[in-house]
Short mmCIF file of N, CA and C in Angstrom, two decimals:
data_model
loop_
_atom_site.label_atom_id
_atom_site.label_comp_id
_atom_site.label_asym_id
_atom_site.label_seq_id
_atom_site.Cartn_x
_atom_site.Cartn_y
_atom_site.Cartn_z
N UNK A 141 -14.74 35.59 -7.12
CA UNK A 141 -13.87 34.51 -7.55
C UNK A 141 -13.13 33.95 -6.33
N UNK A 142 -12.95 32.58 -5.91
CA UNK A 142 -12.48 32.00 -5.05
C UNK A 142 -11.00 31.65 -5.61
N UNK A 143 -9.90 32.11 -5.09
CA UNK A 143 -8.86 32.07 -5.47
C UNK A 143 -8.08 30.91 -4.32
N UNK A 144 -8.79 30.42 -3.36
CA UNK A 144 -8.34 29.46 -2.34
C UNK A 144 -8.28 27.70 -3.16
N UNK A 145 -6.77 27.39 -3.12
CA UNK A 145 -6.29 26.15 -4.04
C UNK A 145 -7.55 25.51 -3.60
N UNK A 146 -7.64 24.11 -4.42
CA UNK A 146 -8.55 22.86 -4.25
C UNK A 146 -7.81 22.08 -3.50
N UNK A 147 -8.98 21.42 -2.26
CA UNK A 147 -8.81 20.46 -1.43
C UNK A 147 -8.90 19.12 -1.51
N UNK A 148 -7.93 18.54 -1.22
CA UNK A 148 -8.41 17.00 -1.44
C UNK A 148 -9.83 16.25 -0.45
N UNK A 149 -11.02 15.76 -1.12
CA UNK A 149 -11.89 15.58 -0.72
C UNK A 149 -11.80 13.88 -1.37
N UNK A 150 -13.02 13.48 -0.83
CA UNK A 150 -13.53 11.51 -1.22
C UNK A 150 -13.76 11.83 -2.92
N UNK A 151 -13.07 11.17 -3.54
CA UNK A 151 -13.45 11.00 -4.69
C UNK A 151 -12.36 12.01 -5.89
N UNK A 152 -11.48 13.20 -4.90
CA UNK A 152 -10.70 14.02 -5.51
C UNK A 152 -9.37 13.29 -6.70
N UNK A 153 -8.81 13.53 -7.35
CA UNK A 153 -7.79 13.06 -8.47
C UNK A 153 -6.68 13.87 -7.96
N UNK A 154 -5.77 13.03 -7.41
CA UNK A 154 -4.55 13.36 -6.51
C UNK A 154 -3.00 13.01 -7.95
N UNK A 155 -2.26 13.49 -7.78
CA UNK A 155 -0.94 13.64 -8.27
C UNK A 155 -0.02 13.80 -6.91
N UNK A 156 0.98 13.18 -6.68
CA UNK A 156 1.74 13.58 -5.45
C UNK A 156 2.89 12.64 -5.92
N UNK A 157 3.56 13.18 -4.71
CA UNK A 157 5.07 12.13 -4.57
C UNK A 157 4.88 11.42 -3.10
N UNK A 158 5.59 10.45 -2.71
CA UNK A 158 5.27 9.19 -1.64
C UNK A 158 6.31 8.78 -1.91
N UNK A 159 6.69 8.91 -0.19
CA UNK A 159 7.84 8.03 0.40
C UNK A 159 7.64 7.20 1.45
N UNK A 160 7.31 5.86 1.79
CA UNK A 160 7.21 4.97 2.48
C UNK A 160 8.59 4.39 2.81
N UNK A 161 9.07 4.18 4.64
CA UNK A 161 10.06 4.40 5.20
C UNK A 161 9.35 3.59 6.76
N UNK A 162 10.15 2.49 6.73
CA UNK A 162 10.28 1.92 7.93
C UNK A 162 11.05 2.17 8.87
N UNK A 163 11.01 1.71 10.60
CA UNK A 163 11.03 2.29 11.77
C UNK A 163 12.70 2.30 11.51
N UNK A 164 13.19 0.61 10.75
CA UNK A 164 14.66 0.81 11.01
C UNK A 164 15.11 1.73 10.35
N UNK A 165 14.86 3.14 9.50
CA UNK A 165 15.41 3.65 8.39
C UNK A 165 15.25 3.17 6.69
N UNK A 166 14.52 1.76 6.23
CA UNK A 166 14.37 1.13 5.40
C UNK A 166 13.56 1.68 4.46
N UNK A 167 13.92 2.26 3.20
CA UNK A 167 13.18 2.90 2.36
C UNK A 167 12.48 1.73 1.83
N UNK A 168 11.02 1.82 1.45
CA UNK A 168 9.93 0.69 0.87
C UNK A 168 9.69 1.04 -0.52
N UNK A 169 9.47 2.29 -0.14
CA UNK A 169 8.81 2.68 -1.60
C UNK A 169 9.13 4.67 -1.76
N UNK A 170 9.62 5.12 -2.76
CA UNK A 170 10.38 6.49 -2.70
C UNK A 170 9.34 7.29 -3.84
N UNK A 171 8.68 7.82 -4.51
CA UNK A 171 8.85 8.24 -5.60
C UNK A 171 9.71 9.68 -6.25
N UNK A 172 10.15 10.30 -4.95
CA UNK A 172 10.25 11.44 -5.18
C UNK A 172 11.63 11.48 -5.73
N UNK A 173 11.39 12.31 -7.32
CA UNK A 173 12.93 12.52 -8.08
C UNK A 173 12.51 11.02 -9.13
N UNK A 174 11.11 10.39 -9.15
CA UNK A 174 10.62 9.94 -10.11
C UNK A 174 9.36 10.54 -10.48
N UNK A 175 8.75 9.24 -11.20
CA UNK A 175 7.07 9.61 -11.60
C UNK A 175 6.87 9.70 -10.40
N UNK A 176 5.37 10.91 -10.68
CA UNK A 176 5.16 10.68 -8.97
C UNK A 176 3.97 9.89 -9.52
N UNK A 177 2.51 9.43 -7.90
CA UNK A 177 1.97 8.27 -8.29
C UNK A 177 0.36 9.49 -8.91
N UNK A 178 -0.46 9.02 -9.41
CA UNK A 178 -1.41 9.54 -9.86
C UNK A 178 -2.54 8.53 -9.15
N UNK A 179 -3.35 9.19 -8.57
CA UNK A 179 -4.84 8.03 -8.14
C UNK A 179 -5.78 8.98 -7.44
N UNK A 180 -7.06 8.05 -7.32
CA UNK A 180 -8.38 8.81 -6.90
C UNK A 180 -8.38 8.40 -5.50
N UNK A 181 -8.53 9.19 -4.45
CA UNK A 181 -9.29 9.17 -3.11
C UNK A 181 -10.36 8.26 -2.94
N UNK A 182 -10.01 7.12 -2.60
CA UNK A 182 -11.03 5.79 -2.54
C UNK A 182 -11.14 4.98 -3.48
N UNK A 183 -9.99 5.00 -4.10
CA UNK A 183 -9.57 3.51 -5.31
C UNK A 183 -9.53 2.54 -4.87
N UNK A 184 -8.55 2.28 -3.64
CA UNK A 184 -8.11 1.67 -2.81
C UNK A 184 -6.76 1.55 -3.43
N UNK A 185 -5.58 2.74 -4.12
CA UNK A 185 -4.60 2.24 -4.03
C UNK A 185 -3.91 2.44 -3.26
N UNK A 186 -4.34 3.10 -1.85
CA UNK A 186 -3.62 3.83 -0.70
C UNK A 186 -3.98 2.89 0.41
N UNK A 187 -3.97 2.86 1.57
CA UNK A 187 -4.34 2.35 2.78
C UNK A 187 -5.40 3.67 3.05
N UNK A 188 -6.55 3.11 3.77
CA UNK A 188 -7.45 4.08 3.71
C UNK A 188 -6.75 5.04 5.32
N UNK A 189 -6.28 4.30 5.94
CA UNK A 189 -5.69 5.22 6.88
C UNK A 189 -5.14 6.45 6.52
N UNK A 190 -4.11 6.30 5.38
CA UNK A 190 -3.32 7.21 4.30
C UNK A 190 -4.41 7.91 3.60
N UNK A 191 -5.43 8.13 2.90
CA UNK A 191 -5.99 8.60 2.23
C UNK A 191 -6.99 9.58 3.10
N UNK A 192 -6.84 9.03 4.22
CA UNK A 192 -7.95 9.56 4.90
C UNK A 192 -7.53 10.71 5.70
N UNK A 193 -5.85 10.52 6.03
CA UNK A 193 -5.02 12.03 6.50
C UNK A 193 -4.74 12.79 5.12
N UNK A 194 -4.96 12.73 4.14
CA UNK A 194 -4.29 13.61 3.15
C UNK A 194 -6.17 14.33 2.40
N UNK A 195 -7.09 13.92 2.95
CA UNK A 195 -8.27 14.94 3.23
C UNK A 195 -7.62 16.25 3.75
N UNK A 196 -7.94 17.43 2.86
CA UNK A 196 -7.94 18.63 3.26
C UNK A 196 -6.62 19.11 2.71
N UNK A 197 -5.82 18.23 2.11
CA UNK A 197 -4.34 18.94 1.57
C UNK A 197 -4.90 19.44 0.35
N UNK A 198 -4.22 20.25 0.09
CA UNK A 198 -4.00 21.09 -1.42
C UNK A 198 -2.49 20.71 -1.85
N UNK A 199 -2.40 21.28 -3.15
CA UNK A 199 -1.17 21.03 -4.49
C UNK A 199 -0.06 22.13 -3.02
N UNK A 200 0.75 21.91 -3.15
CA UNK A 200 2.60 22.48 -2.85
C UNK A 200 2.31 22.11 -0.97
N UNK A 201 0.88 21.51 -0.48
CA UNK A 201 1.68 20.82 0.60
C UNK A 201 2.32 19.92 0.69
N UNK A 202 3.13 19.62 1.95
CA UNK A 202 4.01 17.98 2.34
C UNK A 202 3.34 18.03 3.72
N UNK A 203 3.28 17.16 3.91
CA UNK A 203 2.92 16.09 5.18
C UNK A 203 3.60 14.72 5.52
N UNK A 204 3.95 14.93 6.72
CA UNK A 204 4.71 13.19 7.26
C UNK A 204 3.54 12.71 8.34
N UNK A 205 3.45 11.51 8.24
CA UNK A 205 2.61 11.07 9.48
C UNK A 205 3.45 9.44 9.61
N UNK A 206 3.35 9.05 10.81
CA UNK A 206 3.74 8.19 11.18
C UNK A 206 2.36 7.22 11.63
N UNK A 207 2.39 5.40 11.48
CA UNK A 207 1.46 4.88 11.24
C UNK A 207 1.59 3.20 12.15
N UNK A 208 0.91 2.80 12.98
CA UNK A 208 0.70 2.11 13.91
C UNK A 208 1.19 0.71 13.07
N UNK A 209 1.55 -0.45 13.38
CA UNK A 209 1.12 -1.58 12.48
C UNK A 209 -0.16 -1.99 12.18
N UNK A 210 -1.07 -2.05 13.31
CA UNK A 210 -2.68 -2.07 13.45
C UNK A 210 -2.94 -1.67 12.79
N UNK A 211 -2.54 0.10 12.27
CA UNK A 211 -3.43 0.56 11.25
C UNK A 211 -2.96 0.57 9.98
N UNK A 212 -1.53 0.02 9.57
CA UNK A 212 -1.21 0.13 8.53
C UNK A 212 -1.20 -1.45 7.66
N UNK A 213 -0.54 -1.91 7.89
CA UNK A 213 -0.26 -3.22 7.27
C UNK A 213 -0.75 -4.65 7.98
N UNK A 214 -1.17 -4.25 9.56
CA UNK A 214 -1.32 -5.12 10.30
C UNK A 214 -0.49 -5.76 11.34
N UNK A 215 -0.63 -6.38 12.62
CA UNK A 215 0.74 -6.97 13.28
C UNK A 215 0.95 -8.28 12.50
N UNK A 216 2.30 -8.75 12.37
CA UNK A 216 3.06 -10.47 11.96
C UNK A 216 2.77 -11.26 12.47
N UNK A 217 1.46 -11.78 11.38
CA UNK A 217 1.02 -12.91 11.93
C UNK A 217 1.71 -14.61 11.85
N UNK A 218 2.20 -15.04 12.98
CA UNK A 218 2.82 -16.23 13.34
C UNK A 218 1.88 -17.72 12.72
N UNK A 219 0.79 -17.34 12.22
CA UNK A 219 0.14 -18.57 11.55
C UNK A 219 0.15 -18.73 10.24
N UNK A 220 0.80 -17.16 9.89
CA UNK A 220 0.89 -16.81 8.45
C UNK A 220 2.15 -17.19 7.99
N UNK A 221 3.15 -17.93 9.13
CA UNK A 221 4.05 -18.53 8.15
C UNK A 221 4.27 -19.74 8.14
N UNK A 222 3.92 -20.59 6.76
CA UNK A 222 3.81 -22.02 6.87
C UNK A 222 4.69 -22.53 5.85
N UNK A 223 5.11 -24.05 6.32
CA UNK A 223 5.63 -25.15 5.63
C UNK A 223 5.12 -26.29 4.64
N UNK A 224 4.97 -25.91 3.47
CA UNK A 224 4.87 -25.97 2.00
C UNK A 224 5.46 -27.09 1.07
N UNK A 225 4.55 -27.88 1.37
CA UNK A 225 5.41 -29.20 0.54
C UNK A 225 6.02 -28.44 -1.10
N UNK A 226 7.35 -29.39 -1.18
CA UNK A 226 8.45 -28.54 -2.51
C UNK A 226 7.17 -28.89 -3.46
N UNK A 227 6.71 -30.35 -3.68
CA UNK A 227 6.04 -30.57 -4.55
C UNK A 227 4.84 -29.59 -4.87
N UNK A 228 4.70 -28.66 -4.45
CA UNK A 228 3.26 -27.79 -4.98
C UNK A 228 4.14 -26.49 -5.51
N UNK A 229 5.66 -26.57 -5.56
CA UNK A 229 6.21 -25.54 -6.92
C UNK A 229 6.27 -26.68 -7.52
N UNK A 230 6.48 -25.51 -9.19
CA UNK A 230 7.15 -26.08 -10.34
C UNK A 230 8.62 -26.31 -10.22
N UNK A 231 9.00 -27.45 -10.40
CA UNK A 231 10.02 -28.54 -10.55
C UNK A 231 11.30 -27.35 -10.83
N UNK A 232 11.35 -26.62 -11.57
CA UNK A 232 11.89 -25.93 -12.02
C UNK A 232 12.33 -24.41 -11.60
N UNK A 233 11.48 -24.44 -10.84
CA UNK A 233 11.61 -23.03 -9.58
C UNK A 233 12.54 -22.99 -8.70
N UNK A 234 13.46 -21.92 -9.09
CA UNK A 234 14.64 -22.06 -7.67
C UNK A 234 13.94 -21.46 -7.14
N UNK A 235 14.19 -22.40 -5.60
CA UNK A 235 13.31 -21.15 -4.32
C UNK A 235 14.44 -21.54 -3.52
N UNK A 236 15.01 -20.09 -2.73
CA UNK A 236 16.40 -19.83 -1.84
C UNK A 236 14.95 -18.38 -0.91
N UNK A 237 16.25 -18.23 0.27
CA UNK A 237 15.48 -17.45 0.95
C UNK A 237 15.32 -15.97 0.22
N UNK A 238 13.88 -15.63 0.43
CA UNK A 238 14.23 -13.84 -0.14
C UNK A 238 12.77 -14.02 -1.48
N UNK A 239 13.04 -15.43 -1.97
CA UNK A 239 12.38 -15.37 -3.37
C UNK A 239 10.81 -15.01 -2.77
N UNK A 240 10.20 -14.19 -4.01
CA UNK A 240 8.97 -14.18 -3.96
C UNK A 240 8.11 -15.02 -4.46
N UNK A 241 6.97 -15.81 -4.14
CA UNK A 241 6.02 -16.64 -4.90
C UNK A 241 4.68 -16.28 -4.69
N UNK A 242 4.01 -16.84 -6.00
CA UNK A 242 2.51 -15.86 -5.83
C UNK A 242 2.20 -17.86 -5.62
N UNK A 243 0.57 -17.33 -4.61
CA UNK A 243 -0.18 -18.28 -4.67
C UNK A 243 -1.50 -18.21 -4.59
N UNK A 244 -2.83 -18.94 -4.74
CA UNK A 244 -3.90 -18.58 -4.97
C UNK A 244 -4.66 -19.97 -4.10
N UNK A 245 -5.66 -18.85 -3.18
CA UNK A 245 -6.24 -19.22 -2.34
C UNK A 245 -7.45 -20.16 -3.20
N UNK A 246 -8.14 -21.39 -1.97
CA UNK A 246 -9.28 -21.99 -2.55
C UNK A 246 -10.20 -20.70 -2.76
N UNK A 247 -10.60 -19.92 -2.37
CA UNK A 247 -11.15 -18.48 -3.46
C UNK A 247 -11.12 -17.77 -4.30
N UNK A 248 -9.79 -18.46 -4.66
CA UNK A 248 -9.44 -17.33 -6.14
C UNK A 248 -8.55 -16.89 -6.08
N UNK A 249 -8.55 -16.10 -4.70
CA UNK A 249 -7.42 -14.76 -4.51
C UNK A 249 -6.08 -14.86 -4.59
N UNK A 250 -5.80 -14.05 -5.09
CA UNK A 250 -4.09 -13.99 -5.31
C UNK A 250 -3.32 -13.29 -4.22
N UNK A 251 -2.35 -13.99 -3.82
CA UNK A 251 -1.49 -13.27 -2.61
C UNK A 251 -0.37 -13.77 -2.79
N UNK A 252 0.93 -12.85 -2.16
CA UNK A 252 1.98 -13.64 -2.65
C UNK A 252 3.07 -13.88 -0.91
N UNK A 253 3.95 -14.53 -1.34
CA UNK A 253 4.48 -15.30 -0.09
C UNK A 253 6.41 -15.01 -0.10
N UNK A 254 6.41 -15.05 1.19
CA UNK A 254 8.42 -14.79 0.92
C UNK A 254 9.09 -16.23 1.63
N UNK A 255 9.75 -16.57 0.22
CA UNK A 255 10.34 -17.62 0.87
C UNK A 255 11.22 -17.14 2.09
N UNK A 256 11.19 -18.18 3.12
CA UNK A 256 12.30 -17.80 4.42
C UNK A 256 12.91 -19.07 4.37
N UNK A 257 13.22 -20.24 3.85
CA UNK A 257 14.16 -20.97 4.19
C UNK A 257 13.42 -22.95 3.46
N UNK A 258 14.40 -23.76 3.40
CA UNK A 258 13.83 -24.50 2.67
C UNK A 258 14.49 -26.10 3.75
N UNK A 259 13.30 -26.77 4.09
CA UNK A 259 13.42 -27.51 5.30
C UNK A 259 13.50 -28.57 5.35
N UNK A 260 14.40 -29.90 4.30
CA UNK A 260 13.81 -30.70 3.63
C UNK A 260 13.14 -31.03 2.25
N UNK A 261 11.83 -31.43 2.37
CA UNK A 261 11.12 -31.59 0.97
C UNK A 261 9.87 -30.35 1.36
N UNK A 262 9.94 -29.47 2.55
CA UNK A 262 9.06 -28.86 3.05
C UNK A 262 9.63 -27.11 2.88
N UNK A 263 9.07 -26.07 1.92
CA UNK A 263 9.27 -24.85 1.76
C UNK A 263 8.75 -23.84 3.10
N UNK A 264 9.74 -23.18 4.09
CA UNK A 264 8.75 -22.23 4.70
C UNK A 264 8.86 -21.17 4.44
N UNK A 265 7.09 -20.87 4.10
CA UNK A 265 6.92 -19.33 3.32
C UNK A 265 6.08 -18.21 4.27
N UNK A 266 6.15 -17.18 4.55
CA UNK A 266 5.82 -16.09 5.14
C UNK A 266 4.59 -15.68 4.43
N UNK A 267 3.42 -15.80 4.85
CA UNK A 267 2.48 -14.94 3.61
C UNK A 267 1.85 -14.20 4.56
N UNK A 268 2.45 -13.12 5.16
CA UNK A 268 2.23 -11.79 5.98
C UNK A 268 2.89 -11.15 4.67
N UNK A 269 1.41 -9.69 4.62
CA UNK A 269 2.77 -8.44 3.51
C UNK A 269 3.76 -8.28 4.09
N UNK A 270 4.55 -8.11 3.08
CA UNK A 270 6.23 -7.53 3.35
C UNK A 270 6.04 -6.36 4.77
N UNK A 271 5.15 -5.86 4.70
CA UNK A 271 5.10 -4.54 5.48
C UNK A 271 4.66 -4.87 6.38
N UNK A 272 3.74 -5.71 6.92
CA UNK A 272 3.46 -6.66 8.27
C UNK A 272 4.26 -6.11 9.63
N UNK A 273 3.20 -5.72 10.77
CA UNK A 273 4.33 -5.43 11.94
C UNK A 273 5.68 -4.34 11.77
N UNK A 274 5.36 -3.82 11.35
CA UNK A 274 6.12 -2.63 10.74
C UNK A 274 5.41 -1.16 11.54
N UNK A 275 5.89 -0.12 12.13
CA UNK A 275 5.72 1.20 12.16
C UNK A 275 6.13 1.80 10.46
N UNK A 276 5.20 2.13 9.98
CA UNK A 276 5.30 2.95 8.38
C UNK A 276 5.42 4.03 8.68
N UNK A 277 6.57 5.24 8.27
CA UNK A 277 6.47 6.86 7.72
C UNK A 277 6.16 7.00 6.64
N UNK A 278 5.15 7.62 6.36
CA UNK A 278 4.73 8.00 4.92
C UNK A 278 5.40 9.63 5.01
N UNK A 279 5.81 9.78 3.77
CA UNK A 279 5.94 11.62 3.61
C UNK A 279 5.23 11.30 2.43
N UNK A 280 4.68 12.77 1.92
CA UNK A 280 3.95 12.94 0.77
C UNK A 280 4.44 14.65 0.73
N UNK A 281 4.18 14.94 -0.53
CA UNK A 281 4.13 16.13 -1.45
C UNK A 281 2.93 16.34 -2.29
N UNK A 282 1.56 16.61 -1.87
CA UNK A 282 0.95 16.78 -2.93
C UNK A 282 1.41 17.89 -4.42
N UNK A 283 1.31 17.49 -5.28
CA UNK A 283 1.83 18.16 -6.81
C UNK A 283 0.50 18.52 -7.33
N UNK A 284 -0.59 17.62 -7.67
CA UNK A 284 -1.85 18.37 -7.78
C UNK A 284 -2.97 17.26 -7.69
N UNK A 285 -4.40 18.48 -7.25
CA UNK A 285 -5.92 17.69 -7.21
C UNK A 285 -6.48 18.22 -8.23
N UNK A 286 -7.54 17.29 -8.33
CA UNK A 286 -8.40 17.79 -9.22
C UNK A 286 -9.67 17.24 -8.26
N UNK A 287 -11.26 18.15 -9.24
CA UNK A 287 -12.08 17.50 -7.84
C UNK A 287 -12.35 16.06 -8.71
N UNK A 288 -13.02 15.75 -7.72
CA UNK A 288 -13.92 13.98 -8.54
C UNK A 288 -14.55 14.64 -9.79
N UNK A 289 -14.49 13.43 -10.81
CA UNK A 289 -15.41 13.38 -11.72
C UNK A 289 -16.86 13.31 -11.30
N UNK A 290 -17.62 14.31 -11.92
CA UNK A 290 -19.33 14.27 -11.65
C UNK A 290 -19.56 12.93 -12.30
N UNK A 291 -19.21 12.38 -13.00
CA UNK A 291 -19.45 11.16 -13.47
C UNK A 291 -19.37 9.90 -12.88
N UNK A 292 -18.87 10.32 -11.83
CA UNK A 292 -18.69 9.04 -10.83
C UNK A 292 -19.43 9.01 -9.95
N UNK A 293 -20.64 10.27 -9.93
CA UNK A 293 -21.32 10.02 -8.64
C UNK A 293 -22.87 10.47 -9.22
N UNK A 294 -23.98 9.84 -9.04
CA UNK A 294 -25.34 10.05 -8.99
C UNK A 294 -25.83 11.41 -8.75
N UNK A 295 -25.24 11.45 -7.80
CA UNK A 295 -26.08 13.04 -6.93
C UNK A 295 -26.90 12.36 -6.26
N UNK A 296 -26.93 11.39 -5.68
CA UNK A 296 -27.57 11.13 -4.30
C UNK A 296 -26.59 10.63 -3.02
N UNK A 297 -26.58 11.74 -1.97
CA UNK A 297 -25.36 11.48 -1.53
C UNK A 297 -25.82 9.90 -0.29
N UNK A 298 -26.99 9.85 -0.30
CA UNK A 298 -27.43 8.64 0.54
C UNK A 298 -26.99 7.52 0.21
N UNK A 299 -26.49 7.27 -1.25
CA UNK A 299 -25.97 6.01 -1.50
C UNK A 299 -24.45 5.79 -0.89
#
């Protein structure tokens, strides 16, 4: 009988707590002393950078790692913040600095934007993530794995 806990592997069912914490001291995101978050190893609800250091943890470790902008959120991109005619909100939209607005690319995609200031009849909005150019601390607590569902995978590991 192998009595050695389960490892988090690609495809494992993670339970943990996550604290995301910027360079100035700025808490982003806490869970711990809430729900903690529940997800699979390659959902994509992690940054794969993040998912890819918490390979090999088991349930009652913690781990801190500290995280590049490059590899986390990206550096602040200066083309990513543009001036937005008022007329493409609704009439009815207060926009002051801080507000969030979602907008949708000629592709479809949904991304959302931070107002920074209002210039005229011209909105300028930031659509870098919030986390952009940022050094990220992640701490984590794994609470528990489970392995992957066999159901999620063929059995051919070539695919």
């Amino acid at each position: 009988m192998n009595d050695s806990p389960l490892r988090i592997d690609l495809g494992s069912e993670v339970r943990m707590h996550l604290s995301i914490t910027l360079e100035d001291g700025t808490e982003a995101i806490n869970t711990f002393g809430e729900e903690p978050l529940e997800f699979r190893i390659g959902d994509g609800t992690l940054l794969q950078t993040l998912e890819l250091a918490l390979i090999g943890l088991a349930a009652g470790d913690r781990e801190s790692l500290e995280i590049d902008p490059r590899h986390a959120f990206g550096p602040h991109r200066g083309d990513l913040v543009q001036r937005v005619d008022r007329a493409h909100f609704p009439e009815d939209m207060a926009l002051a600095p801080g507000t969030v607005v979602g907008f949708t690319d000629p592709a479809g995609e949904e991304s959302a934007g931070i107002v920074l200031g209002i210039e005229g009849k011209a909105v300028r909005v930031d659509l870098n993530h919030p986390l952009a150019g940022h050094r990220i601390r992640y701490q984590v607590e794994i609470l528990e794995v489970r392995p992957p569902d066999e159901d999620d995978f063929d059995g051919d590991p070539q695919e």
